[in-house]
């Protein structure tokens, strides 16, 4: 039997959790996106290269590297480190992510997996409470949810293998070091997020002192954010490479801070971390090649599976945003997301039938089950398990250079500001990525969602992700670089950008700005942004689709590559997103 303390704790955790779901965390996230008239939005052009990111200063840092002769990978590395300073809610060195690179110079595409891993002491039941049920406070709000950060290893590996050779890691770190040491003025966009996340950050004095004013209240717009410890940590990386982070004083401070907060990451865990170069997931769609992220992200597989289903429909004959087109998108998403839930996880631990899932004939079979005149109830698609909720405060940036190289990078701390813990003396804000594991097979979590076996926690394991950094090629050359934050909504967002560009021939800015919808199989409901016509919504209802709440925020910062140069589309859903060209 549960003690009254346990009952109260669970009750409070449940209330906090439900509030987090009902009351989106920040003013930024609360702001409902109202799409502009699509005729009025136009992409931003550049002559040579471009960085499109969710934060202005860092986009400009990357563009400056391009201007100085760097390639897209050099620029992506500089932008990634700069965002760890200027965009602390998702840019990071305390989290992880995925980078897809098209290297024109080497005529190859690769995926860099720098997803966080679970510490060696992780057990399958680590996120269960005493009652054997998932305890969300453990995976989301405690140091047990911290995965071993992968960003430093990932960005360094990308540079070592695919950088131009014109810049050292230390040189690319200089802008981030200066921004952390000298500080920068907080934008309206960042200021929006702090009031609602500050209490979570302020659980730890090491975090509170960075993100608070002298009177203890959250920093505000136009305040200066100085991160001296973070500057020192970045300098250690500049001096020693990744060893400056994963070994020595920084690693010792990270391990101590995590242990003091009740986590189980050790110095050995940090020393053992490795980023991995993987073969990307590849597909084709209407004469284009799709190159995207393989497991441990579900992104590329679900994207290619969905595109394969859609390829058999004459989408361009149906008006963009018309009920017939939306119906097909929803039905295709539903089927691919069902497979995500059943099969996918860390490839070191699960043997998913990837080649089947991304095969054209498999899509043919799924397509045959789609009815033009009615929605298929999700329960009829497959009686498997339900995907858990994923953190959505990730960030995506796209980079192209004048040499034909392209980088698509998505990285994250999971929740905004991760678990909220800045490791004392390091300035490193830590993730709560291990919440992306499924806490228990067959057990309901606080949302009544059921988990699945492929994604249970395990030592050294990488939790399943939805991040989908993607590059679309035509005749071997990049034509579109895209990706998005947004948890499970990432894949559907990337899908709609691609369909809008390839099927509907939309200007990339309009393709990104157009209202989006999302169906992830379960719950069996469509989430829609504002901007769809009432007629379309009513027709979807008539076809049997349940329309749920508003689709939460995504931000597909994309670049179209044209013979006349890159066209940037910073997503208008996020203030501060920037296309910086050269
Ligand atoms: N934490 C969100 C994701 O990896 O998809």
Coordinates of C-alpha atoms and ligand atoms in Angstrom, one line a residue:
X1 CA 0.0 0.0 0.0
X2 CA 1.2 3.5 -0.7
X3 CA 2.1 5.7 2.3
X4 CA 0.2 9.0 2.5
X5 CA 3.5 10.8 1.6
X6 CA 3.8 8.7 -1.6
X7 CA 0.1 9.3 -2.4
X8 CA 0.6 13.0 -1.9
X9 CA 3.8 13.1 -4.0
X10 CA 2.2 11.2 -6.8
X11 CA -0.9 13.4 -6.7
X12 CA 1.3 16.6 -6.8
X13 CA 3.4 15.2 -9.6
X14 CA 0.3 14.3 -11.6
X15 CA -1.2 17.8 -11.1
X16 CA 2.1 19.4 -12.1
X17 CA 2.3 17.2 -15.1
X18 CA -1.3 17.8 -16.2
X19 CA -0.9 21.5 -15.7
X20 CA 2.2 21.3 -17.9
X21 CA 0.1 19.7 -20.6
X22 CA -2.9 22.0 -20.2
X23 CA -1.0 25.2 -19.7
X24 CA 1.8 25.3 -22.3
X25 CA 4.9 26.4 -20.5
X26 CA 5.7 29.7 -22.0
X27 CA 4.1 32.8 -23.4
X28 CA 6.0 32.0 -26.6
X29 CA 4.5 28.5 -26.7
X30 CA 1.1 29.8 -25.6
X31 CA 1.0 32.3 -28.5
X32 CA -1.2 30.7 -31.1
X33 CA 0.3 30.8 -34.6
X34 CA -1.9 32.6 -37.1
X35 CA -0.5 31.9 -40.5
X36 CA 0.0 35.0 -42.7
X37 CA -1.5 35.2 -46.2
X38 CA 0.8 32.8 -48.0
X39 CA 1.0 35.2 -51.0
X40 CA 2.7 37.7 -48.7
X41 CA 5.6 35.5 -47.5
X42 CA 8.7 35.3 -49.4
X43 CA 12.0 33.4 -48.9
X44 CA 15.2 35.3 -48.1
X45 CA 17.8 35.0 -50.8
X46 CA 21.6 34.9 -50.6
X47 CA 24.2 34.5 -53.3
X48 CA 26.4 31.8 -51.8
X49 CA 25.6 30.2 -48.5
X50 CA 23.1 30.4 -45.7
X51 CA 22.3 29.5 -42.2
X52 CA 18.7 29.4 -41.1
X53 CA 18.3 29.0 -37.3
X54 CA 15.9 29.7 -34.5
X55 CA 18.1 32.4 -33.0
X56 CA 19.6 35.4 -34.8
X57 CA 23.0 35.8 -33.2
X58 CA 24.0 32.2 -33.8
X59 CA 22.7 32.2 -37.4
X60 CA 25.0 35.1 -38.0
X61 CA 27.9 33.4 -36.3
X62 CA 27.5 30.5 -38.8
X63 CA 27.1 32.9 -41.8
X64 CA 30.3 34.6 -40.8
X65 CA 32.2 31.3 -40.9
X66 CA 30.8 30.8 -44.4
X67 CA 31.9 34.3 -45.4
X68 CA 35.4 33.5 -44.1
X69 CA 35.7 30.5 -46.4
X70 CA 34.3 27.7 -44.1
X71 CA 32.1 25.0 -45.5
X72 CA 28.5 24.1 -44.3
X73 CA 29.9 21.8 -41.6
X74 CA 32.2 24.4 -40.2
X75 CA 29.3 26.9 -40.0
X76 CA 27.0 24.3 -38.5
X77 CA 29.5 23.5 -35.7
X78 CA 30.0 27.2 -34.9
X79 CA 26.3 27.8 -34.9
X80 CA 25.7 24.8 -32.7
X81 CA 28.2 26.0 -30.0
X82 CA 26.9 29.5 -30.2
X83 CA 23.3 28.4 -29.7
X84 CA 24.4 26.6 -26.5
X85 CA 25.1 30.1 -25.2
X86 CA 22.4 32.3 -26.9
X87 CA 19.5 29.8 -27.0
X88 CA 19.8 28.0 -23.7
X89 CA 16.3 26.5 -23.8
X90 CA 17.3 24.1 -26.5
X91 CA 20.7 25.0 -27.9
X92 CA 23.2 23.0 -25.8
X93 CA 26.3 21.2 -24.9
X94 CA 24.4 19.4 -22.1
X95 CA 22.1 17.5 -24.4
X96 CA 22.3 15.8 -27.8
X97 CA 21.0 15.5 -31.3
X98 CA 21.4 14.5 -34.9
X99 CA 23.1 15.9 -37.9
X100 CA 22.6 14.9 -41.5
X101 CA 25.4 16.0 -43.8
X102 CA 25.5 16.0 -47.6
X103 CA 29.1 16.4 -48.6
X104 CA 29.4 17.4 -52.2
X105 CA 33.2 17.3 -51.8
X106 CA 33.1 13.7 -50.9
X107 CA 30.0 12.8 -52.8
X108 CA 28.5 11.1 -49.8
X109 CA 25.8 11.7 -47.2
X110 CA 26.1 10.7 -43.5
X111 CA 24.2 11.0 -40.3
X112 CA 25.9 11.9 -37.1
X113 CA 24.2 10.4 -34.1
X114 CA 25.1 12.3 -31.0
X115 CA 22.0 11.3 -29.0
X116 CA 22.4 11.1 -25.2
X117 CA 23.0 7.7 -23.8
X118 CA 21.7 6.2 -20.5
X119 CA 24.4 5.7 -17.8
X120 CA 25.9 2.2 -17.1
X121 CA 23.9 1.8 -13.9
X122 CA 20.5 2.2 -15.7
X123 CA 18.0 -0.5 -15.2
X124 CA 14.8 -1.2 -17.1
X125 CA 12.7 -0.2 -14.2
X126 CA 14.6 3.0 -13.3
X127 CA 11.6 5.2 -14.0
X128 CA 9.0 3.2 -12.1
X129 CA 7.7 4.1 -8.7
X130 CA 7.3 1.8 -5.8
X131 CA 4.0 0.7 -7.1
X132 CA 5.6 -0.5 -10.4
X133 CA 4.0 2.2 -12.4
X134 CA 5.8 5.0 -14.4
X135 CA 6.9 7.8 -12.1
X136 CA 7.1 10.8 -14.4
X137 CA 8.8 12.9 -11.7
X138 CA 11.8 10.6 -11.9
X139 CA 12.3 10.8 -15.7
X140 CA 11.3 14.5 -16.2
X141 CA 12.1 16.4 -13.1
X142 CA 14.9 14.5 -11.4
X143 CA 18.6 14.0 -12.2
X144 CA 17.8 10.4 -13.1
X145 CA 16.4 11.7 -16.4
X146 CA 19.8 13.1 -17.5
X147 CA 21.4 11.3 -20.4
X148 CA 25.1 11.5 -21.0
X149 CA 25.4 14.6 -23.2
X150 CA 26.5 14.0 -26.8
X151 CA 26.7 17.4 -28.4
X152 CA 30.4 18.1 -27.8
X153 CA 31.4 14.8 -29.2
X154 CA 28.9 15.1 -32.2
X155 CA 30.0 18.5 -33.3
X156 CA 33.7 17.7 -32.9
X157 CA 33.2 14.5 -34.9
X158 CA 31.3 16.3 -37.7
X159 CA 34.1 18.9 -37.9
X160 CA 36.9 16.3 -37.9
X161 CA 35.4 14.2 -40.7
X162 CA 33.5 16.7 -42.8
X163 CA 34.8 20.2 -42.0
X164 CA 36.8 22.1 -44.6
X165 CA 40.0 21.9 -42.7
X166 CA 40.2 25.7 -42.7
X167 CA 39.1 26.1 -39.1
X168 CA 40.1 24.3 -36.0
X169 CA 37.5 23.4 -33.3
X170 CA 39.1 26.1 -31.1
X171 CA 38.5 28.7 -33.8
X172 CA 34.9 27.7 -34.3
X173 CA 34.4 27.9 -30.5
X174 CA 35.6 31.5 -30.3
X175 CA 32.3 33.2 -31.0
X176 CA 30.5 31.0 -28.4
X177 CA 33.2 31.7 -25.9
X178 CA 33.0 35.5 -26.4
X179 CA 29.2 35.4 -26.2
X180 CA 29.3 33.4 -22.9
X181 CA 32.1 35.5 -21.4
X182 CA 30.9 39.0 -22.4
X183 CA 27.2 38.2 -22.4
X184 CA 24.5 39.2 -24.8
X185 CA 21.3 41.1 -24.6
X186 CA 18.3 38.8 -24.0
X187 CA 15.7 39.0 -26.8
X188 CA 12.0 39.2 -26.4
X189 CA 11.8 35.6 -27.5
X190 CA 14.0 34.3 -24.8
X191 CA 12.5 36.7 -22.2
X192 CA 9.1 35.1 -23.0
X193 CA 10.3 31.7 -21.9
X194 CA 11.9 32.5 -18.6
X195 CA 9.0 33.4 -16.3
X196 CA 7.4 30.1 -16.7
X197 CA 10.6 28.0 -16.6
X198 CA 12.4 30.0 -13.9
X199 CA 10.8 28.1 -10.9
X200 CA 12.1 24.9 -12.4
X201 CA 15.5 26.3 -13.0
X202 CA 15.6 27.9 -9.5
X203 CA 15.3 24.5 -7.8
X204 CA 19.1 24.6 -8.1
X205 CA 21.1 27.7 -6.9
X206 CA 23.7 27.0 -9.6
X207 CA 21.0 27.6 -12.2
X208 CA 19.1 30.3 -10.4
X209 CA 22.2 32.5 -10.2
X210 CA 22.6 32.4 -14.0
X211 CA 19.0 33.1 -15.1
X212 CA 18.0 35.5 -12.3
X213 CA 18.3 39.2 -11.6
X214 CA 19.9 40.3 -8.3
X215 CA 16.4 40.3 -6.7
X216 CA 15.9 36.7 -7.6
X217 CA 13.3 37.3 -10.3
X218 CA 13.8 35.9 -13.9
X219 CA 16.0 37.8 -16.3
X220 CA 14.0 40.0 -18.6
X221 CA 14.2 41.4 -22.1
X222 CA 17.2 43.7 -22.6
X223 CA 19.0 42.2 -19.5
X224 CA 22.5 40.9 -20.2
X225 CA 23.0 37.1 -19.8
X226 CA 26.7 36.4 -18.9
X227 CA 27.7 32.8 -18.5
X228 CA 31.3 32.9 -17.2
X229 CA 31.5 29.2 -16.2
X230 CA 30.2 28.2 -19.6
X231 CA 32.9 30.3 -21.2
X232 CA 35.5 28.4 -19.2
X233 CA 34.0 25.1 -20.2
X234 CA 34.0 26.1 -23.8
X235 CA 37.6 27.2 -23.4
X236 CA 38.5 23.8 -22.0
X237 CA 37.0 22.2 -25.1
X238 CA 38.8 24.6 -27.3
X239 CA 42.1 23.7 -25.6
X240 CA 41.7 19.9 -25.4
X241 CA 38.9 19.0 -27.8
X242 CA 36.1 16.8 -26.5
X243 CA 38.4 15.5 -23.8
X244 CA 38.1 18.9 -22.2
X245 CA 34.5 18.1 -21.6
X246 CA 34.3 14.3 -21.1
X247 CA 37.5 14.0 -19.0
X248 CA 39.3 16.1 -16.4
X249 CA 37.9 18.9 -14.2
X250 CA 34.7 19.6 -16.3
X251 CA 33.7 15.9 -16.3
X252 CA 34.4 15.6 -12.6
X253 CA 32.2 18.7 -11.9
X254 CA 29.4 17.3 -14.2
X255 CA 29.5 13.9 -12.5
X256 CA 29.5 15.5 -9.0
X257 CA 26.7 17.9 -9.7
X258 CA 24.6 15.1 -11.2
X259 CA 25.3 12.8 -8.3
X260 CA 24.6 15.6 -5.7
X261 CA 21.2 16.0 -7.4
X262 CA 20.4 12.3 -7.1
X263 CA 21.5 11.1 -10.6
X264 CA 23.7 8.2 -11.5
X265 CA 26.0 9.4 -14.3
X266 CA 29.7 8.8 -13.4
X267 CA 33.0 10.1 -14.8
X268 CA 33.4 6.7 -16.5
X269 CA 30.0 7.2 -18.3
X270 CA 31.2 10.6 -19.5
X271 CA 34.6 9.2 -20.6
X272 CA 32.9 6.4 -22.5
X273 CA 30.5 8.5 -24.5
X274 CA 30.9 8.2 -28.3
X275 CA 29.1 10.0 -31.2
X276 CA 28.4 7.6 -34.0
X277 CA 28.5 8.1 -37.8
X278 CA 25.6 6.2 -39.3
X279 CA 24.3 5.5 -42.8
X280 CA 21.3 7.8 -43.3
X281 CA 17.8 6.5 -44.1
X282 CA 17.2 7.0 -47.8
X283 CA 14.1 7.1 -49.8
X284 CA 12.8 8.6 -53.0
X285 CA 9.8 10.8 -53.6
X286 CA 8.6 12.0 -57.0
X287 CA 12.0 11.8 -58.5
X288 CA 13.9 13.3 -55.5
X289 CA 16.1 11.5 -53.0
X290 CA 15.3 11.8 -49.4
X291 CA 18.2 11.6 -46.9
X292 CA 17.2 11.6 -43.3
X293 CA 18.0 10.4 -39.8
X294 CA 18.1 6.7 -39.0
X295 CA 17.5 5.1 -35.6
X296 CA 17.8 5.9 -32.7
X297 CA 15.6 8.5 -34.3
X298 CA 12.3 7.3 -35.8
X299 CA 12.3 10.5 -37.9
X300 CA 13.7 9.3 -41.2
X301 CA 12.0 5.9 -41.2
X302 CA 8.5 7.4 -40.5
X303 CA 9.1 10.2 -43.0
X304 CA 10.1 7.9 -45.8
X305 CA 7.3 5.5 -45.0
X306 CA 4.7 8.3 -45.1
X307 CA 6.1 9.8 -48.3
X308 CA 6.0 6.3 -49.9
X309 CA 2.3 6.0 -49.1
X310 CA 1.6 9.5 -50.4
X311 CA 3.5 8.9 -53.6
X312 CA 0.8 6.7 -54.9
X313 CA -1.8 9.5 -54.7
X314 CA -2.0 12.3 -57.2
X315 CA -1.6 15.0 -54.5
X316 CA -0.8 17.8 -57.0
X317 CA -4.2 17.3 -58.5
X318 CA -5.8 18.0 -55.2
X319 CA -5.6 21.6 -54.0
X320 CA -3.1 22.3 -51.2
X321 CA -5.0 22.4 -47.9
X322 CA -8.1 20.8 -49.5
X323 CA -9.9 18.2 -47.4
X324 CA -9.1 15.5 -49.9
X325 CA -5.4 16.3 -49.6
X326 CA -5.5 16.6 -45.8
X327 CA -7.4 13.4 -45.5
X328 CA -4.6 11.5 -47.3
X329 CA -1.9 13.1 -45.3
X330 CA -3.6 12.1 -42.1
X331 CA -4.3 8.6 -43.2
X332 CA -0.6 8.1 -44.3
X333 CA 0.7 9.6 -41.0
X334 CA -1.5 7.4 -38.9
X335 CA -0.1 4.2 -40.5
X336 CA 3.5 5.2 -40.3
X337 CA 3.3 6.4 -36.7
X338 CA 1.7 3.1 -35.8
X339 CA 4.8 1.3 -37.0
X340 CA 7.0 3.8 -35.1
X341 CA 5.3 2.7 -31.9
X342 CA 5.6 -1.0 -32.6
X343 CA 9.1 -1.4 -33.9
X344 CA 11.6 1.4 -33.3
X345 CA 14.3 2.0 -30.7
X346 CA 18.1 2.0 -30.3
X347 CA 19.5 -0.1 -33.2
X348 CA 22.1 -1.5 -30.8
X349 CA 19.3 -3.2 -28.9
X350 CA 16.3 -3.7 -31.3
X351 CA 16.1 -5.4 -34.7
X352 CA 13.5 -3.3 -36.4
X353 CA 12.3 -4.3 -39.9
X354 CA 13.6 -1.1 -41.4
X355 CA 14.0 -2.3 -45.0
X356 CA 10.3 -3.4 -44.9
X357 CA 9.1 -0.2 -43.4
X358 CA 10.7 2.0 -46.0
X359 CA 10.0 -0.3 -49.0
X360 CA 7.7 0.9 -51.8
X361 CA 5.7 -2.4 -51.9
X362 CA 5.0 -2.1 -48.1
X363 CA 3.6 1.4 -48.7
X364 CA 1.5 0.0 -51.6
X365 CA -0.2 -2.4 -49.1
X366 CA -0.7 0.3 -46.6
X367 CA -2.1 2.7 -49.2
X368 CA -4.6 0.0 -50.4
X369 CA -6.2 0.2 -46.9
X370 CA -6.9 4.0 -47.2
X371 CA -10.4 4.8 -48.1
X372 CA -11.2 8.0 -50.0
X373 CA -14.5 8.5 -48.2
X374 CA -13.8 7.7 -44.6
X375 CA -11.1 7.8 -41.9
X376 CA -9.7 4.5 -40.7
X377 CA -10.1 4.3 -36.9
X378 CA -6.6 4.0 -35.4
X379 CA -7.6 0.8 -33.5
X380 CA -8.2 -0.9 -36.8
X381 CA -4.6 -0.1 -38.0
X382 CA -2.8 -2.2 -35.5
X383 CA -3.4 -3.2 -31.9
X384 CA 0.0 -2.3 -30.6
X385 CA 1.3 0.1 -28.1
X386 CA 1.0 3.9 -27.9
X387 CA 4.0 6.3 -28.2
X388 CA 4.8 8.3 -25.1
X389 CA 4.7 12.0 -25.0
X390 CA 8.0 13.5 -26.0
X391 CA 9.6 16.8 -25.1
X392 CA 9.2 19.4 -27.7
X393 CA 11.6 22.1 -27.0
X394 CA 14.2 21.1 -29.5
X395 CA 15.7 23.4 -32.1
X396 CA 16.6 22.9 -35.8
X397 CA 18.9 24.8 -38.1
X398 CA 19.8 24.3 -41.8
X399 CA 23.0 25.3 -43.5
X400 CA 24.2 25.3 -47.1
X401 CA 27.4 26.6 -48.7
X402 CA 28.5 27.6 -52.1
X403 CA 30.3 24.3 -52.7
X404 CA 27.1 22.2 -52.7
X405 CA 27.4 21.0 -49.1
X406 CA 24.4 20.9 -46.9
X407 CA 23.9 20.3 -43.2
X408 CA 20.6 19.6 -41.4
X409 CA 20.9 19.7 -37.6
X410 CA 18.4 19.1 -34.9
X411 CA 19.5 19.1 -31.2
X412 CA 17.8 19.3 -27.9
X413 CA 17.7 19.2 -24.1
X414 CA 14.2 17.6 -24.4
X415 CA 12.2 20.0 -22.2
X416 CA 12.9 23.7 -22.4
X417 CA 16.0 24.2 -20.4
X418 CA 16.2 20.4 -20.0
X419 CA 15.9 19.2 -16.4
X420 CA 16.9 22.8 -15.3
X421 CA 20.1 21.8 -13.6
X422 CA 23.3 23.8 -14.4
X423 CA 26.2 21.7 -13.2
X424 CA 27.9 23.9 -10.6
X425 CA 31.1 25.4 -11.9
X426 CA 30.6 24.4 -15.5
X427 CA 27.7 26.5 -16.9
X428 CA 26.4 23.4 -18.5
X429 CA 22.6 23.1 -18.5
X430 CA 21.6 19.4 -18.5
X431 CA 19.0 17.5 -20.4
X432 CA 16.1 15.3 -19.3
X433 CA 16.3 13.2 -22.5
X434 CA 15.9 9.9 -20.8
X435 CA 12.2 10.7 -20.5
X436 CA 12.1 9.7 -24.2
X437 CA 12.4 6.1 -23.0
X438 CA 9.3 4.1 -22.4
X439 CA 9.1 3.6 -18.6
X440 CA 7.3 0.2 -18.7
X441 CA 5.9 -2.2 -21.2
X442 CA 2.2 -2.3 -21.2
X443 CA 1.9 0.1 -18.2
X444 CA 0.0 3.3 -18.6
X445 CA 1.8 6.5 -17.9
X446 CA 0.2 9.6 -16.4
X447 CA -1.6 10.3 -19.7
X448 CA -3.0 6.7 -19.9
X449 CA -0.5 6.0 -22.7
X450 CA 1.0 2.5 -23.0
X451 CA 4.7 1.9 -23.6
X452 CA 6.5 -0.5 -25.8
X453 CA 9.4 -2.9 -25.4
X454 CA 11.8 -1.6 -28.1
X455 CA 12.3 1.6 -26.2
X456 CA 12.7 0.5 -22.6
X457 CA 15.6 2.1 -20.6
X458 CA 18.9 0.1 -20.5
X459 CA 22.6 0.8 -19.8
X460 CA 24.3 2.7 -22.6
X461 CA 21.0 2.8 -24.6
X462 CA 19.8 5.8 -26.6
X463 CA 16.2 6.7 -26.2
X464 CA 14.0 6.8 -29.3
X465 CA 13.7 10.2 -30.9
X466 CA 11.5 11.9 -33.5
X467 CA 14.1 14.4 -34.6
X468 CA 14.2 14.4 -38.4
X469 CA 17.0 16.5 -39.9
X470 CA 16.5 15.9 -43.6
X471 CA 18.0 16.8 -47.0
X472 CA 16.2 16.4 -50.3
X473 CA 18.3 16.0 -53.4
X474 CA 17.6 16.1 -57.1
X475 CA 20.2 14.5 -59.4
X476 CA 22.5 14.2 -56.4
X477 CA 22.3 17.9 -55.5
X478 CA 20.5 19.3 -52.4
X479 CA 17.3 21.2 -53.2
X480 CA 15.8 21.4 -49.8
X481 CA 17.2 21.3 -46.2
X482 CA 14.7 21.0 -43.5
X483 CA 13.8 19.8 -40.0
X484 CA 12.0 21.0 -36.9
X485 CA 11.6 20.9 -33.2
X486 CA 8.3 19.6 -31.8
X487 CA 8.6 16.1 -30.4
X488 CA 6.3 13.7 -32.2
X489 CA 5.2 16.6 -34.4
X490 CA 8.6 16.9 -35.9
X491 CA 8.1 14.2 -38.5
X492 CA 4.7 15.4 -39.7
X493 CA 6.0 19.0 -39.9
X494 CA 9.0 18.0 -42.1
X495 CA 6.6 15.9 -44.2
X496 CA 4.3 18.8 -44.9
X497 CA 7.2 21.1 -45.8
X498 CA 8.4 18.5 -48.3
X499 CA 4.9 17.9 -49.8
X500 CA 4.3 21.7 -50.0
X501 CA 7.5 22.2 -51.9
X502 CA 7.6 19.1 -54.1
X503 CA 3.9 18.5 -54.8
X504 CA 2.5 22.0 -54.5
X505 CA 5.5 23.8 -55.9
X506 CA 5.2 26.4 -53.1
X507 CA 7.9 29.0 -52.4
X508 CA 9.8 27.5 -49.5
X509 CA 8.8 30.4 -47.2
X510 CA 5.1 29.7 -48.0
X511 CA 5.6 26.0 -47.6
X512 CA 7.0 26.6 -44.1
X513 CA 4.4 29.2 -43.1
X514 CA 1.4 27.2 -44.3
X515 CA -0.8 25.8 -41.5
X516 CA 0.1 22.3 -40.5
X517 CA -1.7 19.4 -38.9
X518 CA -0.6 16.3 -37.1
X519 CA -1.9 12.7 -36.5
X520 CA 0.4 10.3 -34.6
X521 CA -2.0 7.2 -34.7
X522 CA -2.8 7.4 -31.0
X523 CA -4.5 9.3 -29.6
X524 CA -6.9 9.0 -32.6
X525 CA -7.3 12.7 -33.3
X526 CA -6.0 15.3 -35.7
X527 CA -4.3 18.3 -34.2
X528 CA -4.5 21.4 -36.4
X529 CA -3.0 24.8 -36.4
X530 CA -5.2 27.8 -37.2
X531 CA -5.6 28.8 -40.8
X532 CA -7.4 25.8 -42.2
X533 CA -10.8 26.7 -43.7
X534 CA -14.0 25.8 -41.8
X535 CA -15.1 23.9 -44.9
X536 CA -11.9 21.8 -44.7
X537 CA -12.4 21.1 -41.0
X538 CA -16.1 20.2 -41.4
X539 CA -15.3 17.9 -44.3
X540 CA -12.6 16.1 -42.3
X541 CA -15.2 15.7 -39.5
X542 CA -17.7 14.3 -42.0
X543 CA -15.1 11.7 -43.1
X544 CA -14.8 10.6 -39.5
X545 CA -11.7 12.3 -38.3
X546 CA -11.8 13.5 -34.7
X547 CA -10.3 17.0 -34.5
X548 CA -8.4 17.5 -31.2
X549 CA -6.8 20.6 -29.8
X550 CA -4.5 23.0 -31.5
X551 CA -1.2 21.5 -32.8
X552 CA 1.6 22.6 -30.6
X553 CA 4.5 24.6 -31.8
X554 CA 7.1 23.5 -34.4
X555 CA 9.7 25.5 -36.2
X556 CA 10.9 24.2 -39.6
X557 CA 13.8 26.5 -40.4
X558 CA 14.5 25.4 -44.0
X559 CA 16.5 26.3 -47.0
X560 CA 15.6 25.7 -50.7
X561 CA 18.7 25.5 -52.9
X562 CA 18.0 27.0 -56.4
X563 CA 20.3 27.6 -59.4
X564 CA 20.2 31.3 -58.3
X565 CA 21.4 30.6 -54.8
X566 CA 19.8 29.6 -51.5
X567 CA 16.4 30.7 -50.4
X568 CA 15.9 30.8 -46.6
X569 CA 12.7 30.2 -44.7
X570 CA 13.0 31.0 -41.0
X571 CA 9.8 29.7 -39.5
X572 CA 7.5 32.5 -38.7
X573 CA 6.2 30.5 -35.8
X574 CA 9.2 31.5 -33.7
X575 CA 10.2 35.1 -33.1
X576 CA 13.9 35.5 -33.6
X577 CA 14.3 32.9 -36.3
X578 CA 16.8 34.2 -38.9
X579 CA 18.1 33.4 -42.3
X580 CA 21.7 34.7 -42.4
X581 CA 23.2 34.6 -45.9
X582 CA 26.5 35.4 -47.5
Ligands
LIG1 N1 13.3 14.9 -27.2 C1 12.5 14.9 -28.4 C2 13.0 14.0 -29.4 O1 14.1 13.5 -29.3 O2 12.3 13.6 -30.3

